[in-house]
Coordinates of C-alpha atoms and ligand atoms in Angstrom, one line a residue:
M56 CA -37.9 132.3 14.4
H57 CA -41.1 133.7 16.0
S58 CA -40.7 132.4 19.5
K59 CA -40.7 135.9 21.0
E60 CA -44.2 136.5 19.8
Q61 CA -47.0 136.0 22.3
I62 CA -50.7 136.0 22.0
G63 CA -52.4 136.4 25.3
H64 CA -55.3 134.2 26.5
D65 CA -57.5 137.3 26.4
E66 CA -57.0 137.8 22.7
Y67 CA -58.2 134.3 21.9
Q68 CA -61.1 134.8 24.3
N69 CA -62.1 138.2 22.7
T70 CA -62.3 136.5 19.3
A71 CA -64.2 133.6 20.7
D72 CA -66.6 135.9 22.5
W73 CA -67.1 138.0 19.4
L74 CA -68.0 135.0 17.3
M75 CA -70.3 133.6 19.9
S76 CA -72.1 136.9 20.1
H77 CA -72.5 136.9 16.3
T78 CA -73.8 133.4 15.8
K79 CA -76.3 131.1 17.5
H80 CA -74.2 128.0 16.5
R81 CA -72.2 126.3 19.3
P82 CA -70.1 123.9 17.2
L83 CA -68.5 120.7 18.5
V84 CA -66.6 120.1 15.3
A85 CA -64.3 122.4 13.4
I86 CA -63.1 121.7 9.9
I87 CA -60.1 123.3 8.1
C88 CA -60.4 123.1 4.4
G89 CA -57.2 122.6 2.4
S90 CA -56.3 124.1 -1.0
G91 CA -59.2 123.8 -3.4
L92 CA -61.4 122.1 -0.7
G93 CA -63.4 125.1 0.4
M94 CA -66.6 123.6 -0.9
L95 CA -66.6 121.2 2.1
A96 CA -68.6 124.0 3.8
D97 CA -71.3 124.0 1.1
T98 CA -73.5 121.3 2.6
L99 CA -74.0 123.2 5.8
K100 CA -77.5 124.4 6.6
C101 CA -78.4 127.6 8.4
Q102 CA -75.1 129.2 7.6
D103 CA -73.6 132.2 9.4
S104 CA -70.4 133.2 7.6
F105 CA -67.8 135.8 8.4
D106 CA -64.9 137.1 6.3
Y107 CA -61.7 136.7 8.1
S108 CA -61.2 140.5 7.7
D109 CA -64.3 141.1 9.8
I110 CA -63.3 138.9 12.7
P111 CA -61.3 140.6 15.4
G112 CA -57.8 139.1 15.8
F113 CA -58.1 136.8 12.8
P114 CA -55.2 136.7 10.4
Q115 CA -55.9 137.2 6.6
S116 CA -55.7 134.5 4.0
T117 CA -53.7 135.4 0.9
V118 CA -53.5 132.1 -1.1
Q119 CA -55.6 131.4 -4.2
G120 CA -58.0 128.6 -3.4
H121 CA -58.4 129.8 0.3
A122 CA -61.4 132.0 0.3
G123 CA -60.8 133.5 3.8
R124 CA -64.2 132.9 5.3
L125 CA -65.4 131.3 8.5
V126 CA -68.7 129.4 8.0
F127 CA -70.9 128.2 10.8
G128 CA -73.7 125.8 10.0
E129 CA -75.5 122.6 10.7
L130 CA -75.0 119.1 9.4
K131 CA -77.9 116.8 10.3
G132 CA -78.8 119.1 13.1
K133 CA -75.3 119.3 14.6
S134 CA -73.5 122.6 14.5
C135 CA -70.0 122.9 13.1
V136 CA -67.6 125.6 11.9
C137 CA -65.6 125.5 8.7
M138 CA -62.5 127.4 7.8
Q139 CA -62.6 128.2 4.1
G140 CA -58.9 128.9 3.9
R141 CA -56.1 128.4 6.2
F142 CA -52.9 130.3 7.1
H143 CA -49.4 129.1 6.0
M144 CA -46.1 130.2 7.4
Y145 CA -44.8 130.9 3.9
E146 CA -47.4 133.7 3.6
G147 CA -45.5 135.5 6.3
H148 CA -47.6 134.5 9.3
S149 CA -45.9 133.4 12.5
L150 CA -46.7 129.8 13.4
L151 CA -48.6 131.2 16.4
K152 CA -50.8 133.2 14.0
T153 CA -51.3 130.3 11.6
T154 CA -52.8 128.3 14.5
F155 CA -54.7 131.2 16.1
P156 CA -58.2 129.8 15.1
I157 CA -57.6 126.5 16.8
R158 CA -57.5 128.0 20.3
V159 CA -60.4 130.2 19.5
F160 CA -62.4 127.1 18.6
K161 CA -61.3 125.4 21.8
L162 CA -62.7 128.3 23.8
M163 CA -65.9 128.1 21.9
G164 CA -66.5 124.5 23.0
V165 CA -65.2 122.7 19.9
E166 CA -64.1 119.1 20.8
T167 CA -63.0 117.7 17.4
L168 CA -60.8 119.1 14.7
I169 CA -60.9 117.8 11.1
V170 CA -57.9 118.9 9.1
T171 CA -57.8 118.5 5.3
N172 CA -55.1 119.4 2.9
A173 CA -53.8 119.0 -0.6
A174 CA -50.6 117.0 -0.8
G175 CA -48.1 115.4 -3.2
S176 CA -47.6 111.7 -3.0
L177 CA -44.3 109.9 -2.5
A178 CA -45.8 106.4 -1.9
D179 CA -46.0 104.5 -5.1
G180 CA -49.5 103.3 -4.2
L181 CA -51.0 106.8 -3.8
Q182 CA -52.2 108.3 -7.1
P183 CA -53.6 111.8 -7.8
G184 CA -57.3 111.8 -6.7
D185 CA -56.6 109.3 -3.9
I186 CA -57.4 110.2 -0.3
M187 CA -54.9 109.5 2.4
I188 CA -56.1 109.2 6.0
I189 CA -53.3 110.8 8.0
K190 CA -52.0 108.2 10.4
D191 CA -49.1 110.3 11.7
H192 CA -47.0 113.3 10.6
I193 CA -43.4 114.4 10.4
N194 CA -43.2 118.1 11.3
F195 CA -39.9 119.1 9.6
L196 CA -40.4 122.7 10.9
G197 CA -41.0 121.4 14.4
L198 CA -37.9 119.2 14.3
V199 CA -35.7 122.3 13.9
G200 CA -37.5 124.3 16.5
L201 CA -40.1 126.1 14.5
N202 CA -43.1 125.3 16.6
P203 CA -46.2 127.3 17.6
L204 CA -45.7 126.1 21.2
C205 CA -42.3 127.8 21.5
G206 CA -42.2 130.6 24.0
P207 CA -44.0 130.7 27.4
N208 CA -46.5 127.9 27.8
D209 CA -50.1 128.9 28.5
D210 CA -51.1 126.3 31.0
K211 CA -54.8 127.2 30.6
F212 CA -54.5 125.5 27.1
G213 CA -52.3 122.6 27.8
P214 CA -49.0 121.2 29.3
R215 CA -45.5 122.5 28.5
F216 CA -44.6 119.1 26.9
P217 CA -47.5 117.6 25.2
A218 CA -47.4 114.0 23.9
M219 CA -47.9 113.7 20.2
S220 CA -48.0 109.9 19.8
G221 CA -51.5 109.0 18.8
C222 CA -52.5 112.5 17.9
Y223 CA -54.6 111.4 15.0
D224 CA -57.6 109.7 16.6
K225 CA -57.5 106.0 15.9
G226 CA -61.3 105.5 16.3
L227 CA -62.1 108.1 13.7
R228 CA -59.5 106.6 11.3
S229 CA -61.0 103.2 11.5
L230 CA -64.5 104.7 11.1
L231 CA -63.5 106.4 7.9
M232 CA -62.1 103.1 6.5
E233 CA -65.5 101.5 7.3
I234 CA -67.4 104.4 5.7
A235 CA -65.2 104.2 2.6
K236 CA -66.0 100.5 2.3
Q237 CA -69.7 101.2 2.6
M238 CA -69.5 103.9 0.0
G239 CA -67.6 101.6 -2.4
V240 CA -64.6 103.9 -2.5
A241 CA -62.2 101.8 -0.3
D242 CA -59.7 101.5 -3.2
L243 CA -59.3 105.3 -3.2
V244 CA -58.6 105.5 0.5
Q245 CA -55.6 104.4 2.5
E246 CA -53.6 105.5 5.6
G247 CA -50.2 107.1 5.5
V248 CA -47.7 109.5 7.0
Y249 CA -47.9 113.2 6.1
A250 CA -44.8 115.4 6.2
M251 CA -44.9 119.2 6.4
V252 CA -42.2 121.2 4.7
G253 CA -42.0 125.0 4.8
G254 CA -42.7 125.8 1.2
P255 CA -43.7 127.7 -0.8
N256 CA -41.5 126.0 -3.4
F257 CA -42.3 122.4 -4.3
E258 CA -39.6 119.8 -3.5
T259 CA -36.4 119.2 -5.5
I260 CA -35.9 115.7 -6.7
A261 CA -33.1 115.1 -4.1
E262 CA -35.5 116.3 -1.4
A263 CA -38.3 114.1 -2.7
K264 CA -35.9 111.1 -2.6
L265 CA -34.9 112.0 0.9
L266 CA -38.6 112.2 2.0
H267 CA -39.4 109.0 0.3
R268 CA -36.5 107.2 2.1
L269 CA -37.7 108.7 5.5
G270 CA -41.0 106.9 5.1
V271 CA -43.1 109.9 4.1
D272 CA -46.2 108.9 2.0
A273 CA -47.4 112.5 1.2
V274 CA -45.9 115.9 1.6
G275 CA -47.5 119.3 2.0
M276 CA -47.0 122.8 3.5
S277 CA -49.5 123.0 6.4
T278 CA -51.5 121.0 8.9
A279 CA -48.7 119.8 11.4
P280 CA -48.6 123.1 13.4
E281 CA -52.5 123.1 13.6
V282 CA -52.4 119.5 14.8
V283 CA -49.7 120.3 17.4
V284 CA -51.8 123.2 18.9
A285 CA -55.0 121.2 18.7
T286 CA -53.5 118.2 20.5
H287 CA -51.9 120.6 23.1
C288 CA -55.3 121.9 24.1
G289 CA -57.0 118.5 24.1
L290 CA -58.9 118.4 20.8
R291 CA -59.6 115.2 19.1
V292 CA -58.0 115.3 15.6
F293 CA -58.8 113.7 12.4
G294 CA -56.9 114.4 9.1
L295 CA -57.3 113.8 5.4
S296 CA -54.9 114.5 2.6
L297 CA -56.2 114.8 -0.9
I298 CA -53.4 113.6 -3.2
T299 CA -53.2 116.2 -5.9
N300 CA -50.0 115.2 -7.6
K301 CA -47.1 112.7 -7.6
V302 CA -44.0 114.3 -6.3
V303 CA -41.3 114.1 -9.0
K304 CA -38.5 111.9 -7.6
S305 CA -36.7 110.7 -10.8
Y306 CA -34.4 112.8 -13.0
E307 CA -35.9 111.0 -16.0
D308 CA -39.3 112.3 -15.2
S309 CA -40.2 115.4 -17.2
E310 CA -43.4 116.2 -15.2
S311 CA -43.6 119.1 -12.8
V312 CA -46.2 120.2 -10.3
N313 CA -48.0 123.5 -10.0
H314 CA -50.7 125.1 -7.8
E315 CA -53.4 125.2 -10.5
G316 CA -53.1 121.5 -11.0
V317 CA -53.4 121.1 -7.2
L318 CA -56.6 123.1 -7.1
E319 CA -58.0 121.3 -10.2
V320 CA -57.7 117.9 -8.5
G321 CA -59.3 119.4 -5.4
R322 CA -62.3 120.4 -7.5
L323 CA -62.6 117.0 -9.2
R324 CA -62.5 115.0 -6.0
S325 CA -64.4 117.5 -3.9
H326 CA -67.6 115.5 -3.9
T327 CA -66.0 112.3 -2.5
V328 CA -63.9 114.1 0.1
Q329 CA -67.1 116.0 1.1
Q330 CA -69.1 112.8 1.6
L331 CA -66.3 111.2 3.6
K332 CA -65.8 114.3 5.7
N333 CA -69.6 114.6 6.4
K334 CA -69.9 111.1 7.6
V335 CA -67.0 111.4 10.0
Q336 CA -68.2 114.8 11.1
R337 CA -71.6 113.4 12.0
T338 CA -70.0 110.8 14.2
A339 CA -67.5 113.2 15.7
G340 CA -70.4 115.6 16.4
M341 CA -71.6 113.4 19.1
S342 CA -70.3 115.4 22.0
N343 CA -68.3 114.1 24.9
A344 CA -71.2 115.1 27.1
M345 CA -73.4 112.7 25.2
A346 CA -70.8 110.0 25.4
N347 CA -70.5 110.7 29.1
Q348 CA -74.3 110.4 29.5
Q349 CA -74.1 107.1 27.7
S350 CA -71.4 105.9 30.2
I351 CA -73.6 107.0 33.1
D352 CA -76.6 105.1 31.7
L353 CA -74.3 102.0 31.3
L354 CA -73.1 102.3 34.9
F355 CA -76.7 102.6 36.1
I356 CA -77.8 99.5 34.1
S357 CA -74.8 97.6 35.4
L358 CA -75.6 98.5 39.0
L359 CA -79.2 97.5 38.5
I360 CA -78.1 94.1 37.1
L361 CA -75.7 93.6 40.0
F362 CA -78.5 94.4 42.5
L363 CA -80.9 91.9 40.8
V364 CA -78.2 89.2 40.8
L365 CA -77.7 89.9 44.6
V366 CA -81.4 89.6 45.2
V367 CA -81.6 86.3 43.3
L368 CA -78.6 85.0 45.3
I369 CA -80.1 86.0 48.6
V370 CA -83.4 84.2 47.6
L371 CA -81.5 81.2 46.5
C372 CA -79.6 81.1 49.8
W373 CA -82.8 81.3 51.7
V374 CA -84.4 78.6 49.7
F375 CA -81.3 76.4 50.1
R376 CA -81.2 76.9 53.9
H377 CA -84.9 76.2 54.1
F378 CA -84.6 72.9 52.3
K379 CA -81.4 72.0 54.1
N380 CA -83.2 72.4 57.5
R381 CA -86.6 71.0 56.5
N382 CA -85.8 67.4 57.8
L383 CA -84.3 68.6 61.0
T384 CA -86.0 68.0 64.3
E385 CA -86.2 71.0 66.6
M386 CA -85.8 70.6 70.3
R387 CA -86.5 73.5 72.6
I388 CA -85.0 73.3 76.1
S389 CA -85.7 75.8 78.8
A390 CA -83.4 75.7 81.8
G391 CA -86.0 75.8 84.6
Q392 CA -86.6 79.1 86.3
L393 CA -83.5 80.6 84.8
P394 CA -83.9 82.8 81.8
L395 CA -81.9 80.5 79.5
R396 CA -83.6 78.9 76.5
M397 CA -82.0 76.8 73.8
V398 CA -83.2 75.6 70.5
I399 CA -81.4 72.5 69.0
R400 CA -82.0 71.5 65.5
T401 CA -80.7 68.1 64.4
K402 CA -81.5 65.3 62.1
P403 CA -84.2 63.0 63.4
E404 CA -81.8 60.1 63.9
H405 CA -79.5 62.3 65.9
A406 CA -82.3 63.8 67.9
Q407 CA -82.9 60.6 69.9
Q408 CA -79.2 60.2 70.6
F409 CA -79.0 63.8 71.6
M410 CA -81.9 63.5 74.1
D411 CA -80.3 60.3 75.5
H412 CA -77.1 62.1 76.2
L413 CA -79.0 65.0 77.7
M414 CA -80.8 62.7 80.1
D415 CA -77.7 60.6 80.8
R416 CA -75.2 63.3 81.3
F417 CA -77.0 66.3 82.5
I418 CA -80.2 65.3 84.1
F419 CA -79.3 61.9 85.7
Q420 CA -75.6 62.7 86.1
E421 CA -74.8 59.0 85.4
E422 CA -71.3 59.5 84.0
T423 CA -70.3 62.4 86.2
G424 CA -71.2 60.6 89.4
P425 CA -72.9 61.5 92.7
D426 CA -70.3 64.2 93.5
C427 CA -71.2 66.1 90.4
E428 CA -74.8 65.7 91.1
E429 CA -74.2 67.4 94.4
A430 CA -72.1 70.0 92.8
F431 CA -74.9 70.6 90.3
T432 CA -77.5 70.9 93.0
E433 CA -75.3 73.4 94.7
E434 CA -74.8 75.4 91.6
H435 CA -78.5 75.2 90.9
E436 CA -79.3 76.8 94.2
Q437 CA -76.6 79.4 93.7
V438 CA -78.1 80.2 90.3
T439 CA -81.6 80.4 91.5
S440 CA -80.6 82.8 94.3
N441 CA -78.3 84.8 92.0
P442 CA -79.7 85.1 88.5
S443 CA -76.6 87.0 87.2
Q444 CA -74.4 84.0 88.2
S445 CA -76.7 81.8 86.1
Q446 CA -75.4 83.5 83.0
K447 CA -72.0 81.8 83.6
V448 CA -73.0 78.5 85.2
I449 CA -75.7 77.3 82.9
P450 CA -73.8 77.8 79.7
K451 CA -70.8 76.1 81.3
K452 CA -72.9 73.1 82.3
M453 CA -74.6 72.9 79.0
S454 CA -71.3 73.1 77.2
Q455 CA -70.1 70.2 79.2
W456 CA -72.8 67.8 78.1
I457 CA -72.8 69.1 74.6
S458 CA -69.1 68.4 74.4
M459 CA -69.8 64.9 75.3
A460 CA -72.8 64.4 73.1
L461 CA -71.2 65.5 69.8
P462 CA -68.1 64.4 67.8
P463 CA -65.0 66.4 68.9
R464 CA -64.9 68.9 66.0
Q465 CA -68.5 70.1 66.4
A466 CA -68.2 69.9 70.1
R467 CA -65.4 72.5 70.2
K468 CA -67.5 74.8 68.0
R469 CA -70.6 74.3 70.2
E470 CA -68.5 75.1 73.3
M471 CA -67.2 78.3 71.8
T472 CA -70.7 79.3 70.9
L473 CA -72.2 78.5 74.3
N474 CA -69.4 80.4 76.1
S475 CA -70.0 83.5 74.1
R476 CA -73.7 83.3 74.6
S477 CA -74.3 85.4 77.6
P478 CA -75.5 88.1 77.5
C479 CA -77.2 87.5 74.1
T480 CA -75.6 89.9 71.6
D481 CA -75.8 90.4 67.9
Q482 CA -72.5 88.7 67.7
S483 CA -73.6 85.6 69.5
Q484 CA -76.7 85.5 67.2
A485 CA -74.4 85.6 64.3
E486 CA -72.3 82.7 65.6
I487 CA -75.4 80.7 66.2
H488 CA -76.5 81.4 62.7
A489 CA -73.1 80.2 61.4
L490 CA -73.5 77.0 63.3
Q491 CA -76.8 76.4 61.6
Q492 CA -74.9 76.2 58.3
Q493 CA -72.6 73.4 59.4
D494 CA -72.4 69.9 57.9
E495 CA -73.3 66.6 59.5
P496 CA -74.4 66.0 62.1
Q497 CA -76.7 68.9 61.7
H498 CA -77.0 70.4 65.2
A499 CA -77.9 74.0 65.1
L500 CA -78.2 76.0 68.3
S501 CA -79.8 79.2 69.1
S502 CA -80.2 80.7 72.5
C503 CA -81.5 83.9 74.0
H504 CA -82.4 85.1 77.4
Ligands
LIG897 O1 -53.4 124.4 2.6 P1 -52.9 123.2 1.9 O2 -51.9 122.4 2.7 O3 -54.0 122.3 1.5 O4 -52.2 123.7 0.6 C1 -51.3 123.0 -0.2 C2 -49.9 123.3 0.2 C3 -49.7 124.6 -0.5 O5 -50.3 125.6 0.3 C4 -50.5 124.5 -1.7 C5 -49.7 124.0 -2.8 O6 -50.4 123.9 -4.0 O7 -51.5 123.4 -1.5

């Protein structure tokens, strides 16, 4: 157990600072090359490479097929960093040390980690030379408490209890399947579950049978701790296993696996793995910042479209209102010396009827009788002598005859409008406007003093 060991944030930061001061590259993608896959770095342009032994704080690689070099370079103009050689626990490194570079990459601004490894297949459909996209993993070391995250949690990197479901990015996995189809190598590529065992010995037949029964498709001695640490600190992860051998799981099988065979398959398939990795890397190299910029552009375009739709709607409303009112007759009534004016819009056939009621009920006072006529004259005098009183009396009078001139429903609405009309406020204007929208009979009123 290595849970007592701690690496302070400063140590990761010192290594990151040293690297950043020794290269102009600012990679967004980091790649860990598995056994025999160090050539994945070969296509990088403008390389800056550093032996692990020269990098402060970096562990040393001791396994054949793991060169022990960190290579910075460009692929299609995008910077990335490639580990030619990884660290395994069986070499004597603590799990925290085996994953040291991951946090350094995070501090350097890396956003995506591509892990590759050599692995033995347990699934019958996976043959040596095939490429397995890692869909998920079983971390046998982690299940028994051997985890690089054991010990005090550094909240600056991530939470105490990170979720691991979906740790292998779904989008990048589907992308690789697409790319494999386009490259005509789809029959070499399939998804599967990777299991990490401690090594360095290969599996016994009984262990192989157990792994097979547990649903493991391919087994190896690395990767899971790196993915745990990368997920903890928020990196997007993509993983590829190159199947270098079939794990012996029958007592009748006389074959056995060895590391040279593993490296040989790596060399033979290196070109295909490199092409697949390069294509994913190119896509992953599009930084979150660029993705965010695209989202902002999308938001701006959506708002613009929304604004245009609103303008079109407003214009349509205006046109509709204009056509709706075009056959209406407008009558303007001024109440004598008093500062009350009314505009009545109605259909021509109603206009005549309206005016008749006006004359009958308000001017000639036929229905209200001589008493009312007297009362009206009184009120009129009152109003003329006291203009502020007019603001109550005239609307009241008007509302009386309007109530009688219109069918009951509209009449009630007219009354409300007239009663709230004095003094003329924005609200009363809004109510008047609302009235103009009403159905038959089309009487719309507006008044202001
Ligand atoms: O670093 P990876 O996981 O690719 O290496 C595998 C596992 C052992 O280290 C080695 C066995 O041949 O290859």
